C-alpha angles and dihedrals in degrees: 000000000000091000090064094052112133132206110238132179134197111250129187116235113260086211107083091208088065115071132203133018135301130196120255124194107229099177144299119324116249123253088250092054090047089051093053092048090048090050090050095050093047090049088051092049094046088056090050086055093046093048089050096245090114126038091207139006106262092203104037093116097041111118133181117239102250091198093075097065129103112284113226123195143149117270115256117242092257091048093050088051090051090048095049089046095048093046092047089054099043129084133238118327128163089003093299128104117238090253090051092052092046091054091048092048090050093051090048092050096042094044107025091228119156125239092257091049091051087047093057092052118114125195089251089061089069116084100197097176094057096034100243143117119213119206114192117235090246089076105036123090094239091044090236124123113257125212108193127184119230128205117257090243089055094049091049089054090046093051090055093042094049094044110127097007126113123257092234094057120103109262094229133018093227123193119245104297092243087064097052096085091048087050093056092043091052092051090046 
């Protein structure tokens, strides 16, 4: 049954006497993974019907319950304030201090930039005097330069944060992009 699909990984035996890999269940498969598997199975069954091996597709009407997936939503204002306050007061996590994470979260919330786009920013991309951040088109999803306004309070924080650093330096030492969502979940 598709709802019982588990996510497995191949793991090398820790015992050196045993050779090869074994499968280890690491949790339930995501809704997206289940949907991919179901689509592949339906395509296979459709081919079986077209090739005359089946008279009809036995799983044609099978669907995945969409209500069990992860719910994504923007943070409410109070949730964002709580996230910023918690990050500011906490210690180092994912190679960023709490203050650095709070600034990254604030930039993301104000501008809508993705983690990869924030990772691409250099100090020279921030126009502190005019209150903007400019992201080159090489790093945006639509491949067009983005000029994004920043709040005065954010500009003041950035001015202090960048003090004494070279303009060619990366603005933030972001964790691996695959860890950004984990970092936010941990702070929430």
